[in-house]
Short mmCIF file of C-alpha atoms in Angstrom, two decimals:
data_model
loop_
_atom_site.label_atom_id
_atom_site.label_comp_id
_atom_site.label_asym_id
_atom_site.label_seq_id
_atom_site.Cartn_x
_atom_site.Cartn_y
_atom_site.Cartn_z
CA MET A 15 53.04 -36.44 -2.44
CA GLU A 16 50.00 -37.23 -4.56
CA ILE A 17 47.69 -36.33 -1.69
CA LEU A 18 49.06 -32.78 -1.80
CA TYR A 19 48.60 -31.96 -5.48
CA TYR A 20 45.37 -33.93 -6.17
CA PRO A 21 43.15 -31.34 -4.40
CA PHE A 22 44.90 -28.53 -6.31
CA ILE A 23 44.29 -30.29 -9.64
CA VAL A 24 40.64 -31.00 -8.80
CA PHE A 25 40.03 -27.41 -7.71
CA THR A 26 41.75 -25.88 -10.74
CA VAL A 27 40.05 -28.13 -13.32
CA GLY A 28 36.68 -27.62 -11.65
CA TYR A 29 37.15 -23.85 -11.66
CA LEU A 30 37.98 -23.83 -15.37
CA LEU A 31 34.98 -26.03 -16.20
CA LEU A 32 32.61 -23.74 -14.28
CA ARG A 33 34.06 -20.71 -16.08
CA VAL A 34 33.37 -22.41 -19.41
CA THR A 35 29.82 -23.23 -18.28
CA GLY A 36 29.08 -19.53 -17.87
CA LYS A 37 27.73 -17.07 -15.30
CA LYS A 38 24.14 -18.13 -15.79
CA ALA A 39 24.85 -21.58 -14.37
CA VAL A 40 26.34 -20.18 -11.16
CA SER A 41 23.85 -17.40 -10.57
CA GLN A 42 24.22 -15.51 -7.27
CA MET A 43 27.61 -17.07 -6.47
CA HIS A 44 31.12 -16.48 -7.75
CA THR A 45 32.62 -19.35 -9.70
CA PHE A 46 35.20 -20.47 -7.17
CA ASP A 47 32.77 -19.87 -4.27
CA LEU A 48 30.41 -22.44 -5.79
CA LEU A 49 33.28 -24.80 -6.59
CA TYR A 50 34.58 -24.49 -3.03
CA ILE A 51 31.22 -25.61 -1.64
CA PHE A 52 30.96 -28.55 -4.05
CA VAL A 53 34.48 -29.85 -3.54
CA LEU A 54 34.53 -29.40 0.23
CA THR A 55 31.15 -31.15 0.57
CA ASN A 56 32.37 -34.15 -1.42
CA ILE A 57 35.64 -34.33 0.50
CA ILE A 58 33.93 -34.23 3.89
CA SER A 59 31.54 -36.99 2.84
CA ALA A 60 34.38 -39.19 1.57
CA PRO A 61 35.18 -40.85 4.95
CA VAL A 62 31.64 -42.18 5.11
CA GLU A 63 32.11 -43.89 1.75
CA GLU A 64 35.75 -45.01 1.93
CA SER A 65 36.62 -44.89 5.65
CA LYS A 66 39.71 -42.76 4.92
CA MET A 67 39.35 -40.09 7.56
CA GLU A 68 42.96 -38.82 7.53
CA ASN A 69 43.12 -38.33 3.75
CA ALA A 70 39.74 -36.62 3.62
CA LEU A 71 40.60 -34.21 6.42
CA LEU A 72 43.93 -33.32 4.83
CA ASP A 73 42.24 -32.72 1.46
CA ALA A 74 39.64 -30.51 3.16
CA VAL A 75 42.35 -28.42 4.84
CA ILE A 76 44.20 -27.99 1.52
CA ILE A 77 41.00 -26.90 -0.24
CA VAL A 78 40.22 -24.35 2.49
CA ILE A 79 43.76 -22.92 2.28
CA LEU A 80 43.54 -22.75 -1.53
CA TYR A 81 40.17 -20.99 -1.30
CA LYS A 82 41.54 -18.46 1.20
CA ILE A 83 44.46 -17.75 -1.12
CA LEU A 84 42.12 -17.13 -4.06
CA ILE A 85 39.96 -14.81 -1.96
CA ARG A 86 43.05 -12.82 -0.94
CA LEU A 87 44.31 -12.66 -4.54
CA SER A 88 40.92 -11.42 -5.74
CA LEU A 89 41.37 -8.27 -3.63
CA HIS A 90 44.04 -7.10 -6.07
CA ASN A 91 42.48 -5.26 -9.03
CA LYS A 92 44.71 -6.80 -11.71
CA LEU A 93 44.15 -10.36 -10.54
CA ARG A 94 40.44 -9.77 -9.90
CA TRP A 95 39.71 -9.52 -13.62
CA ILE A 96 41.41 -12.87 -14.12
CA LEU A 97 39.60 -14.70 -11.32
CA TYR A 98 36.20 -13.12 -11.88
CA GLU A 99 34.23 -12.83 -15.08
CA ARG A 100 33.50 -9.35 -16.34
CA PRO A 101 29.93 -8.01 -16.34
CA THR A 102 28.17 -8.59 -19.66
CA VAL A 103 26.08 -5.79 -21.18
CA LEU A 104 22.64 -7.00 -22.31
CA ILE A 105 20.96 -3.65 -23.04
CA ARG A 106 22.70 -0.35 -23.75
CA ASN A 107 20.79 2.92 -24.20
CA GLY A 108 17.57 1.07 -25.05
CA ASP A 109 19.18 -1.23 -27.62
CA ILE A 110 19.42 -4.96 -26.95
CA ASP A 111 22.97 -6.29 -27.24
CA ARG A 112 22.55 -9.57 -29.12
CA LYS A 113 26.21 -10.48 -28.69
CA GLY A 114 25.82 -10.09 -24.94
CA LEU A 115 22.72 -12.32 -24.87
CA LYS A 116 24.52 -14.93 -26.96
CA LYS A 117 27.55 -14.82 -24.67
CA VAL A 118 25.53 -15.55 -21.52
CA ARG A 119 23.22 -17.95 -23.43
CA MET A 120 20.05 -16.10 -22.45
CA PRO A 121 16.94 -16.22 -24.70
CA MET A 122 14.96 -13.04 -25.26
CA ASN A 123 11.95 -14.15 -23.23
CA GLU A 124 14.16 -14.75 -20.19
CA LEU A 125 15.66 -11.27 -20.48
CA LEU A 126 12.17 -9.76 -20.60
CA SER A 127 11.23 -11.84 -17.57
CA HIS A 128 14.19 -10.46 -15.61
CA LEU A 129 13.18 -6.92 -16.57
CA ARG A 130 9.60 -7.50 -15.39
CA VAL A 131 10.89 -8.75 -12.04
CA LYS A 132 12.79 -5.46 -11.75
CA GLY A 133 9.62 -3.53 -12.64
CA TYR A 134 10.39 -2.63 -16.27
CA THR A 135 8.32 -3.67 -19.27
CA ASP A 136 9.92 -1.73 -22.14
CA THR A 137 13.54 -2.24 -23.17
CA GLN A 138 13.58 1.27 -24.68
CA ASN A 139 13.40 2.71 -21.17
CA ILE A 140 16.62 1.01 -20.05
CA ALA A 141 19.93 2.88 -20.06
CA MET A 142 21.92 -0.23 -19.21
CA ALA A 143 21.16 -3.81 -18.18
CA THR A 144 24.04 -6.13 -17.34
CA MET A 145 24.60 -9.64 -16.10
CA GLU A 146 27.00 -9.23 -13.20
CA GLU A 147 29.85 -11.59 -12.33
CA THR A 148 27.54 -13.42 -9.90
CA GLY A 149 24.95 -14.13 -12.62
CA SER A 150 22.40 -11.61 -11.30
CA ILE A 151 20.84 -8.98 -13.57
CA SER A 152 21.23 -5.29 -12.76
CA VAL A 153 19.09 -2.66 -14.49
CA ILE A 154 19.68 1.09 -14.71
CA PRO A 155 16.74 2.97 -16.28
CA LYS A 156 17.09 6.09 -18.37
CA SER A 157 16.94 9.26 -16.29
CA GLU A 158 13.43 10.15 -17.46
CA TYR A 159 12.10 6.74 -16.42
CA ARG A 160 13.75 6.32 -13.03
CA PRO A 161 11.65 6.74 -9.87
CA VAL A 162 11.32 10.31 -8.65
CA GLN A 163 13.55 11.01 -5.66
CA PRO A 164 12.76 13.55 -2.90
CA ASN A 165 15.94 15.39 -3.88
CA ASP A 166 14.51 15.92 -7.38
CA LEU A 167 11.69 17.94 -5.82
CA ASN A 168 13.92 19.66 -3.26
CA LEU A 169 12.03 17.97 -0.44
CA MET A 170 13.47 17.56 3.04
CA THR A 171 13.18 14.03 4.37
CA GLN A 172 13.36 12.60 7.86
CA LYS A 173 15.97 10.08 8.90
CA GLU A 174 14.82 6.53 8.14
CA TYR A 175 13.62 4.62 11.19
CA VAL A 176 13.40 0.85 11.32
CA PRO A 177 10.65 -0.38 13.71
CA ILE A 178 12.19 -2.57 16.41
CA PRO A 179 10.39 -5.90 17.05
CA LEU A 180 9.48 -6.56 20.68
CA ILE A 181 7.19 -9.55 20.12
CA MET A 182 7.53 -12.12 17.35
CA ASP A 183 5.34 -15.22 16.96
CA GLY A 184 3.98 -14.86 20.48
CA GLN A 185 7.41 -14.54 22.13
CA VAL A 186 8.93 -11.47 23.77
CA ILE A 187 12.26 -10.29 22.33
CA TYR A 188 13.98 -9.50 25.62
CA HIS A 189 17.29 -8.26 24.18
CA ASN A 190 15.45 -5.58 22.19
CA LEU A 191 13.63 -4.47 25.33
CA LYS A 192 16.99 -4.20 27.06
CA TYR A 193 18.43 -2.24 24.13
CA LEU A 194 15.56 0.27 24.35
CA GLN A 195 15.91 0.38 28.15
CA LEU A 196 12.27 -0.65 28.56
CA GLU A 197 10.83 -2.86 31.28
CA GLN A 198 8.76 -5.94 30.52
CA SER A 199 6.00 -4.39 32.66
CA TRP A 200 5.73 -1.52 30.12
CA LEU A 201 5.28 -4.00 27.28
CA SER A 202 2.72 -6.00 29.26
CA ASN A 203 0.72 -2.84 29.98
CA GLU A 204 0.75 -1.78 26.33
CA VAL A 205 -0.44 -5.22 25.22
CA ARG A 206 -3.11 -5.27 27.94
CA LYS A 207 -4.52 -1.94 26.67
CA THR A 208 -5.35 -3.60 23.35
CA GLY A 209 -7.18 -6.48 25.03
CA LYS A 210 -4.86 -9.02 23.47
CA SER A 211 -2.40 -11.54 24.89
CA VAL A 212 1.26 -11.92 23.96
CA GLU A 213 0.70 -15.52 22.78
CA ASN A 214 -1.71 -14.34 20.05
CA ILE A 215 0.46 -11.53 18.72
CA MET A 216 2.32 -12.31 15.50
CA LEU A 217 4.37 -9.11 15.52
CA ALA A 218 4.67 -6.09 17.81
CA THR A 219 7.14 -3.32 16.98
CA TYR A 220 8.36 -0.21 18.77
CA LEU A 221 7.74 2.88 16.63
CA LYS A 222 9.75 6.08 16.56
CA ASP A 223 7.02 7.96 18.44
CA GLY A 224 7.36 5.51 21.34
CA LYS A 225 4.14 3.67 20.56
CA LEU A 226 3.65 -0.05 20.10
CA PHE A 227 2.26 -1.36 16.80
CA ILE A 228 0.59 -4.77 17.06
CA ASP A 229 -0.23 -7.22 14.27
CA ASP A 230 -2.19 -10.18 15.64
CA ASN A 231 -3.19 -13.46 14.02
CA GLU A 232 -6.71 -12.30 13.22
CA LEU A 233 -7.72 -11.25 9.72
CA GLN A 234 -10.19 -8.39 9.56
CA LYS A 235 -13.51 -9.06 7.88
CA HIS A 236 -13.53 -7.55 4.41
CA ASN A 237 -17.24 -7.92 3.55
CA TYR A 238 -16.44 -8.87 -0.06
CA ASP A 239 -14.31 -5.78 -0.64
CA PRO A 240 -12.72 -6.10 -4.13
CA TYR A 241 -9.41 -4.89 -2.69
CA TYR A 242 -9.26 -8.06 -0.57
CA TYR A 243 -9.80 -10.46 -3.48
CA GLU A 244 -7.70 -13.62 -3.44
CA PRO A 245 -7.25 -15.94 -6.45
CA GLY A 246 -9.01 -19.29 -6.15
CA ASN A 247 -12.49 -20.69 -5.69
CA GLU A 248 -12.76 -20.24 -1.92
CA ASN A 249 -14.03 -16.64 -1.98
CA TYR A 250 -17.52 -17.18 -0.60
#
């Protein structure tokens, strides 16, 4: 009987301890997602240490079932706010929420660092910044500081097109050729026109106008153009 409730106890206690640790410690993963990985990894490695294959496998199955149950329960709105931590407001209408920073144990310099990564340097320009339940930082700028959208200028835009790779690292992507209903002979002819060989092409993509864009392994000579400056002492 012990083998049945031990995994449940371990999972529950571990979940509570991670909740106490805070969102910052489990950044980018939900609390029980991270716990699930930790516990399952340790259980699977147990037979190597103790040679108890049957017990370890049974524990692993119980943990997986428990995890699946928690995932299903989290789909219900009322239970979701119990299983997941709520987002924590760090900045509201340009004002830094010191209680929020204290709650997530984040120093001011780290908050400013997160804002810089998002492209913002002044807290006064932020309508709301929050630490989400996964530990990531989301930033919503004030309306006058957000990037201008085409809709703001009443501009008509074309449908976004994603270039389709046909050659990557010197290898032909045959399934993409098949998807586009193109023959390999067409690709070979297009490559031949540029005087290059497939083996030397880092990336070749099919553009919306039906043309092939090629990026080879060769770097163009910059003739000491300041726009091509690279940090270090090898610029000579």
